[in-house]
Coordinates of C-alpha atoms in Angstrom, one line a residue:
X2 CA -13.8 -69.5 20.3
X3 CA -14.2 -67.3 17.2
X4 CA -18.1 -67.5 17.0
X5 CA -18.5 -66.6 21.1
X6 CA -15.8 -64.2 20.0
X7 CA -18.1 -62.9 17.4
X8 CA -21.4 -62.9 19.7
X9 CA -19.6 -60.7 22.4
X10 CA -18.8 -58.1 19.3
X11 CA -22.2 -58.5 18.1
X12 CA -23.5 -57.5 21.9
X13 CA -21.4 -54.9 22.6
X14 CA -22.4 -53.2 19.0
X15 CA -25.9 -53.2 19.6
X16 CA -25.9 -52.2 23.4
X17 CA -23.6 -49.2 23.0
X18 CA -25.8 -47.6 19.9
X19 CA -28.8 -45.7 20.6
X20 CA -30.3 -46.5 17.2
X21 CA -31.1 -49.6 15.3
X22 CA -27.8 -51.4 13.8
X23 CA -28.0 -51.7 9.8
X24 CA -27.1 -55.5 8.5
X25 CA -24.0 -53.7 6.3
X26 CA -22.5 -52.2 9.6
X27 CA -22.1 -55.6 11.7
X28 CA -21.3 -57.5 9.0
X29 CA -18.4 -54.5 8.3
X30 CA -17.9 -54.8 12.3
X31 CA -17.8 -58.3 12.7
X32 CA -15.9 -58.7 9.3
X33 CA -18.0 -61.8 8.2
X34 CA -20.7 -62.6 5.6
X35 CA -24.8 -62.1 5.9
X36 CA -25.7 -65.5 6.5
X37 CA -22.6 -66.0 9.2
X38 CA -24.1 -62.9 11.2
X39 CA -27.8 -64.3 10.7
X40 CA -26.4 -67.2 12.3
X41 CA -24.6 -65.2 14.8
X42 CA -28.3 -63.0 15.5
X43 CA -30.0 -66.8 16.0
X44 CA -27.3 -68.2 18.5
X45 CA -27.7 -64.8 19.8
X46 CA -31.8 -64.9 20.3
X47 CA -31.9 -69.1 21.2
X48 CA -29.2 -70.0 23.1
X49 CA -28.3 -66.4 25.7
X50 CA -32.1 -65.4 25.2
X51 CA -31.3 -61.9 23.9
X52 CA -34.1 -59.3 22.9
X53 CA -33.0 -58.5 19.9
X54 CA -35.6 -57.4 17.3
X55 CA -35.4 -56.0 13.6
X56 CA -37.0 -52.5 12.8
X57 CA -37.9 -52.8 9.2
X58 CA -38.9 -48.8 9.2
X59 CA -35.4 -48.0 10.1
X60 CA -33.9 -51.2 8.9
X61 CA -31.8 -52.6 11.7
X62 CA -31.3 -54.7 14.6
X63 CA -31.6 -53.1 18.3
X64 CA -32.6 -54.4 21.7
X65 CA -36.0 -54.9 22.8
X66 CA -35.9 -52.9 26.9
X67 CA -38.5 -55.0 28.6
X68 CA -39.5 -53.2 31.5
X69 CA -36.7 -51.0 31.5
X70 CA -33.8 -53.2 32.0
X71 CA -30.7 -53.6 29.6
X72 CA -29.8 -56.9 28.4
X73 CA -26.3 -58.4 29.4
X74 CA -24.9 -61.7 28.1
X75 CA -25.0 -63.8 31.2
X76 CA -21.7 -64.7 33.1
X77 CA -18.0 -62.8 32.5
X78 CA -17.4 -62.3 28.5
X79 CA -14.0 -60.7 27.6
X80 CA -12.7 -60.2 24.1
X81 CA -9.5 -61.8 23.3
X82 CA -7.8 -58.5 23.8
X83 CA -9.5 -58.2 27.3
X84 CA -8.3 -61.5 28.3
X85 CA -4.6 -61.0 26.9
X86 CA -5.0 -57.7 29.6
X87 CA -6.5 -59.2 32.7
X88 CA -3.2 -62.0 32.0
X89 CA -0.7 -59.1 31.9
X90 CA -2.4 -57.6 34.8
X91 CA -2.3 -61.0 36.8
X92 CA 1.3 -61.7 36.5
X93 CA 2.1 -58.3 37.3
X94 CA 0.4 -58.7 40.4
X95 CA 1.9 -62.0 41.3
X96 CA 5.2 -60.2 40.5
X97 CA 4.6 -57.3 42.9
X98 CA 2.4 -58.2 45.5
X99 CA 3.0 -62.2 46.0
X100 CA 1.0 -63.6 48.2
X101 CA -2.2 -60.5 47.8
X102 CA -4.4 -61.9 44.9
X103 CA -2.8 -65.3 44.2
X104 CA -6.3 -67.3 45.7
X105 CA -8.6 -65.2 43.9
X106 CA -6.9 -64.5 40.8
X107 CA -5.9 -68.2 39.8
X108 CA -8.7 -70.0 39.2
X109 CA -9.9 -67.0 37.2
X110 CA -6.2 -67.2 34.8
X111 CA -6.9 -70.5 34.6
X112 CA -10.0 -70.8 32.9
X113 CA -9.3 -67.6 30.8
X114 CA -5.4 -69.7 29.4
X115 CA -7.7 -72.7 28.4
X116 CA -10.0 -70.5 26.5
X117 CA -7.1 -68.3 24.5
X118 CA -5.6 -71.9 24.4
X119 CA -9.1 -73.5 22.6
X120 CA -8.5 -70.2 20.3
X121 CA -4.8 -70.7 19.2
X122 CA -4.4 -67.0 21.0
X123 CA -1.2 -68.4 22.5
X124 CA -1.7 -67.3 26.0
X125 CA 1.9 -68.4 26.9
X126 CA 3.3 -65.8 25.4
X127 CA 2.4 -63.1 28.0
X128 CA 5.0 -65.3 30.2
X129 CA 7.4 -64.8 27.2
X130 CA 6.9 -61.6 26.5
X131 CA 6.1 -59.6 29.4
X132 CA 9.0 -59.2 31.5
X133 CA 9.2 -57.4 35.3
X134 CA 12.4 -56.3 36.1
X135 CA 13.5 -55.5 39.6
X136 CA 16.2 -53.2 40.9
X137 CA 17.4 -53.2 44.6
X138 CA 14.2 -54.8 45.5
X139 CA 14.2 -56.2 49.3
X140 CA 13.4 -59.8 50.2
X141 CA 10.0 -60.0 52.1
X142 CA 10.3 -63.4 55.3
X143 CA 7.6 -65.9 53.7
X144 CA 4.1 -65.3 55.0
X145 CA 4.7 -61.4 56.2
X146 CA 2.6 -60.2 52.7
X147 CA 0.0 -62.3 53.4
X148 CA -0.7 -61.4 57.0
X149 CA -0.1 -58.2 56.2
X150 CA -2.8 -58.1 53.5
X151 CA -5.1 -60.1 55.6
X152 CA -5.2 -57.5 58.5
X153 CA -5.2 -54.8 56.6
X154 CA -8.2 -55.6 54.1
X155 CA -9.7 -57.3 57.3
X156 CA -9.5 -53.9 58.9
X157 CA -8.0 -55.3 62.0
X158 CA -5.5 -54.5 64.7
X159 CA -2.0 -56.5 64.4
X160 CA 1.0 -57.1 67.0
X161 CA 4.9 -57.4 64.7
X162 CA 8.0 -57.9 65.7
X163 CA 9.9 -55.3 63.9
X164 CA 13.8 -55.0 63.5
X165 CA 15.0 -51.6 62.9
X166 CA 17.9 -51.4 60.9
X167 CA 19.1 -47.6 62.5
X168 CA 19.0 -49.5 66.1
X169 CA 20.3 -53.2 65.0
X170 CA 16.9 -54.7 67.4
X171 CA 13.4 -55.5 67.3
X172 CA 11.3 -54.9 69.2
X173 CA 7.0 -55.8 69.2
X174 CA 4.3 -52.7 68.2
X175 CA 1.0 -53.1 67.8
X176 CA -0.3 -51.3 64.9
X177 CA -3.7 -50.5 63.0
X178 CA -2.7 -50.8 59.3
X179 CA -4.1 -48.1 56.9
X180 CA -2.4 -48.6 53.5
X181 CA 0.3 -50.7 51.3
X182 CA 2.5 -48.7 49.3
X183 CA 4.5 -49.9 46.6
X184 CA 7.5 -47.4 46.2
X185 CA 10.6 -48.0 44.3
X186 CA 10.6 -52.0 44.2
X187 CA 9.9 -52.6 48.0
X188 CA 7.0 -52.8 49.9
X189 CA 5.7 -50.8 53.1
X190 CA 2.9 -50.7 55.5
X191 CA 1.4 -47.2 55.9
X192 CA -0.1 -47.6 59.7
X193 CA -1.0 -46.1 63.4
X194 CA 1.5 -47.5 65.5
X195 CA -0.1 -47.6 69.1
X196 CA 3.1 -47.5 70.9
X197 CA 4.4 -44.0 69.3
X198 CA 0.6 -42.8 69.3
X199 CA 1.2 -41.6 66.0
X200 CA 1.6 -42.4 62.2
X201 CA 4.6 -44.8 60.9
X202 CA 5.6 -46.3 58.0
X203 CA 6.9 -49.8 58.2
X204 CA 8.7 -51.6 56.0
X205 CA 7.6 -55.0 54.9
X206 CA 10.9 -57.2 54.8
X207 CA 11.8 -55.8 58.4
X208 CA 8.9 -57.5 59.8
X209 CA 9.5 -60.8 61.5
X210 CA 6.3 -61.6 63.2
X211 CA 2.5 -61.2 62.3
X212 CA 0.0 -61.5 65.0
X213 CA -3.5 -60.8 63.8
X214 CA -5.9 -59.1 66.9
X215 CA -9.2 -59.6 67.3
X216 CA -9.6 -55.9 67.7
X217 CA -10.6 -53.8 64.5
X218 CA -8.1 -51.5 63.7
X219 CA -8.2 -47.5 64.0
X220 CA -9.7 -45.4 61.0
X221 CA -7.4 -42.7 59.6
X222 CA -8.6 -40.2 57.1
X223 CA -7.6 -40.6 54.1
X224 CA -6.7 -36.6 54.2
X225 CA -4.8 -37.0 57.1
X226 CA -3.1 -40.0 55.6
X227 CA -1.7 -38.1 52.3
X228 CA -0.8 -35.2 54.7
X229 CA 1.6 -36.7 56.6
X230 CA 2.7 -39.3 54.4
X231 CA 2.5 -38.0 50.8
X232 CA 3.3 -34.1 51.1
X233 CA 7.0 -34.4 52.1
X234 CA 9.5 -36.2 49.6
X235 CA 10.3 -39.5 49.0
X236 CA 9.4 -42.6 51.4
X237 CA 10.3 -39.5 54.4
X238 CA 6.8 -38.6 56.2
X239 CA 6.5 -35.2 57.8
X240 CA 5.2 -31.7 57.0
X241 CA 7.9 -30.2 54.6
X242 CA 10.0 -27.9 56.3
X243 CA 12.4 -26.9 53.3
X244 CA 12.5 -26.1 49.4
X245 CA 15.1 -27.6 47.7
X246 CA 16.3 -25.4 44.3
X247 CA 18.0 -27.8 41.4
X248 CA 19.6 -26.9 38.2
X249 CA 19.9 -29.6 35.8
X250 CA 22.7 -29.1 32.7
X251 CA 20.7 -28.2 29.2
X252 CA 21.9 -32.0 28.6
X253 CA 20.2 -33.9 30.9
X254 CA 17.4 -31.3 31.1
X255 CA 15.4 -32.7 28.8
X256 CA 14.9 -36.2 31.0
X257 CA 14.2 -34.4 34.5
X258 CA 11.7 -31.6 33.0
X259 CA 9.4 -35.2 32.3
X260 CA 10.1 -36.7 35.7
X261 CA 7.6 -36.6 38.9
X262 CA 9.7 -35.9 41.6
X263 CA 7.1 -34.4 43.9
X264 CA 3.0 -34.0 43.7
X265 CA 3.7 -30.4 44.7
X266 CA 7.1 -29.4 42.6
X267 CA 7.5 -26.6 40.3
X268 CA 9.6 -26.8 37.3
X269 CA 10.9 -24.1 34.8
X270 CA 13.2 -24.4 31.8
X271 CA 15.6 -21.2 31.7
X272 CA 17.1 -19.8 28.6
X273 CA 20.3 -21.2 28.5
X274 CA 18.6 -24.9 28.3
X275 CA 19.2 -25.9 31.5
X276 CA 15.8 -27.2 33.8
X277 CA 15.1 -25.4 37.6
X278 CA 13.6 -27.4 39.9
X279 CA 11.8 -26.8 43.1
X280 CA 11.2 -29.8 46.0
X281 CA 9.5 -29.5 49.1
X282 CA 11.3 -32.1 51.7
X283 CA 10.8 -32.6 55.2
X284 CA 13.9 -35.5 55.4
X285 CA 17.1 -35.1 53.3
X286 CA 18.4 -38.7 53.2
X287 CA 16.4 -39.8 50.5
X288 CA 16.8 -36.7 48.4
X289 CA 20.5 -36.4 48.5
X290 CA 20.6 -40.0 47.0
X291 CA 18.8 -38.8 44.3
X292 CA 20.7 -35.9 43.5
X293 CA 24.1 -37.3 43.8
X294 CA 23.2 -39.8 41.1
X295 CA 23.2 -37.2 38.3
X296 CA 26.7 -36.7 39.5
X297 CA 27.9 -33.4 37.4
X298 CA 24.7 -32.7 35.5
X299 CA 22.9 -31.1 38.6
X300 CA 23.8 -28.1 41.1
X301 CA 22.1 -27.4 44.8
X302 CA 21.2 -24.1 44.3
X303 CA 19.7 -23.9 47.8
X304 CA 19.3 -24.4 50.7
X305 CA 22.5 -23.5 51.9
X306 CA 22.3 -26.9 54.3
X307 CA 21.3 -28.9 51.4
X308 CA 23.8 -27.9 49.0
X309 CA 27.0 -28.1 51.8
X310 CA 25.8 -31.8 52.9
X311 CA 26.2 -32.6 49.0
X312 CA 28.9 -31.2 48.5
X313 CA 30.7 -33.3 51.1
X314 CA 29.4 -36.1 49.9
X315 CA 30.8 -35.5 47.0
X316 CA 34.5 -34.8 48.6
X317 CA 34.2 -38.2 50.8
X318 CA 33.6 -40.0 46.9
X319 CA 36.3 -38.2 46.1
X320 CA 38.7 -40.0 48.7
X321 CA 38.3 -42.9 47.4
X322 CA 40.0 -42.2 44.3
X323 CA 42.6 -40.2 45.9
X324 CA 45.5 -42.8 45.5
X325 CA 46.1 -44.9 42.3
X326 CA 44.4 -47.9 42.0
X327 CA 46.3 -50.8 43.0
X328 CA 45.0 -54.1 41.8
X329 CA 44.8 -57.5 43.9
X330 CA 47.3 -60.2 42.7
X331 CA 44.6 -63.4 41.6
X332 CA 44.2 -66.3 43.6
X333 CA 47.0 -68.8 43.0
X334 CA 44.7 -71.2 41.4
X335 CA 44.1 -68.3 38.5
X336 CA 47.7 -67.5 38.1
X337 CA 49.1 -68.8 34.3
X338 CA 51.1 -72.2 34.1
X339 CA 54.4 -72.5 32.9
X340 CA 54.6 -75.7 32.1
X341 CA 54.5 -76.7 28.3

């Protein structure tokens, strides 16, 4: 592992200078002795057929071009490092998007585990190490990701049952799917919905039923896609219609002033500490959830709309703790024994 290790370094020293490579600077690269990277430079030239030539004039190693073309070690070579990456990146993938890459991915992790394994690079510790943590992330019915992903890299038309919470029904739309989106640990399907004759978002654990067409699905720009679905705020689509104006506290300031709220907010700090921010927003819902959780250390400053809707909110919490708290008596079975 060490000596293929030491071959890919040797490769990627040579091809990325422009100028022959002394013997000093691979063996200071390479951190090994003369006669280990002279055997290095003959595995090199034998066994993977590589150009490589010394220039005694200018008293290094370079690759011979023949006929133009740059020499490339045959097959997939990944440092350690790259390995230890393409892992991480495979069980992140596995983590948030079961079902998308799973096929072609794990034959690939596979082979690259026995490898780190042969190279005591302890390849189980990504498992160990890495962790993905979830919050208030939505259960997706078995099989929807994967039709999903199928129709939608397919490029073709698909009929779902879908239940809508806001209605408490389902009811069946056939869609052309344009994009996945990934947004705050749940999944949803960016798509035409042929029914509504217009753009929807759909999200992915209210589906129910996949039924792939044999029709190819309609082409949406991606400009008109990030129009309607990525000016407004939030998961919300829809041409902003309002600004909202925040003021954060001086304390909490310094957290929100590094936050992306919005592609298109501005942000200002003012002199008494405190942070002003401006959001465009088409939909409240969304927003209002978001403001509510910094509970005192934010202010509505406007719209007017905005800032009443939050502020009764905030009375309606407020009910709740009205009257003193009255704890339940425990279940019988939890209640202290008086016998001795």
């Amino acid at each position: 592992m060490e000596n293929l290790h030491r071959i890919f370094r040797l490769h990627r020293l040579i091809s990325g200078c422009h100028h022959p490579v002394p013997m000093m600077k691979i063996m200071e690269d390479l951190d090994c002795s003369r006669s280990t990277v002279k055997r290095i430079i003959d595995e090199l030239r034998i066994h993977h057929d590589a150009p490589l030539e010394y220039d005694r004039g200018r008293n290094g190693y370079f690759y011979d071009s023949k006929e133009g073309k740059k020499f490339e070690l045959p097959g997939m070579w990944l440092s350690p490092a790259e390995m230890h990456s393409l892992l991480t990146l495979q069980r992140l993938l596995s983590e948030a998007c079961p079902g998308l890459l799973d096929t072609a991915l794990s034959p690939i992790g596979e082979k690259i585990e026995r490898l780190l394994e042969s190279g005591h690079f302890g390849s189980g510790e990504i498992a160990r190490r890495v962790r993905i943590l979830s919050m208030a992330g939505r259960d997706i019915p078995d099989g929807i990701f994967e039709g999903v992903s199928s129709a939608l890299l397919e490029r073709r038309k698909m009929r779902i049952e879908y239940f809508s919470r806001g209605r408490n029904g389902s009811e069946s739309r056939t869609i052309s799917p344009q994009r996945l989106v990934h947004y705050r640990d749940n999944w949803y399907l960016d798509a035409w919905c042929h029914l509504r004759e217009n753009l929807r978002s759909f999200a992915l654990e209210c589906i129910r039923e996949i039924e792939l067409q044999d029709e190819p699905c309609i082409e949406i720009p991606d400009r008109q896609l990030d129009g309607h679905f990525s000016s407004s705020y939030g998961i919300f689509s829809g041409k902003p219609e309002n600004v909202a104006k925040l003021r954060f506290t001086p304390a909490r300031a310094r957290w929100v002033s590094g936050e992306k709220w919005h592609p298109e907010q501005k942000g200002q700090f003012s002199d008494d500490g405190s942070f002003h921010l401006e959001i465009p927003y088409s939909d409240s819902r969304e927003l209002i959830m978001d403001i509510l959780k910094y509970g005192p250390d934010v202010e509505v400053l406007s719209p007017e709309s905005l800032r009443s809707v939050v502020r009764e909110k905030i009375q309606d919490a407020l009910k709740n703790y009205a009257a003193p708290f009255m704890a339940e008596d425990p279940p019988e079975s939890s209640q202290p024994s008086n016998r001795k």
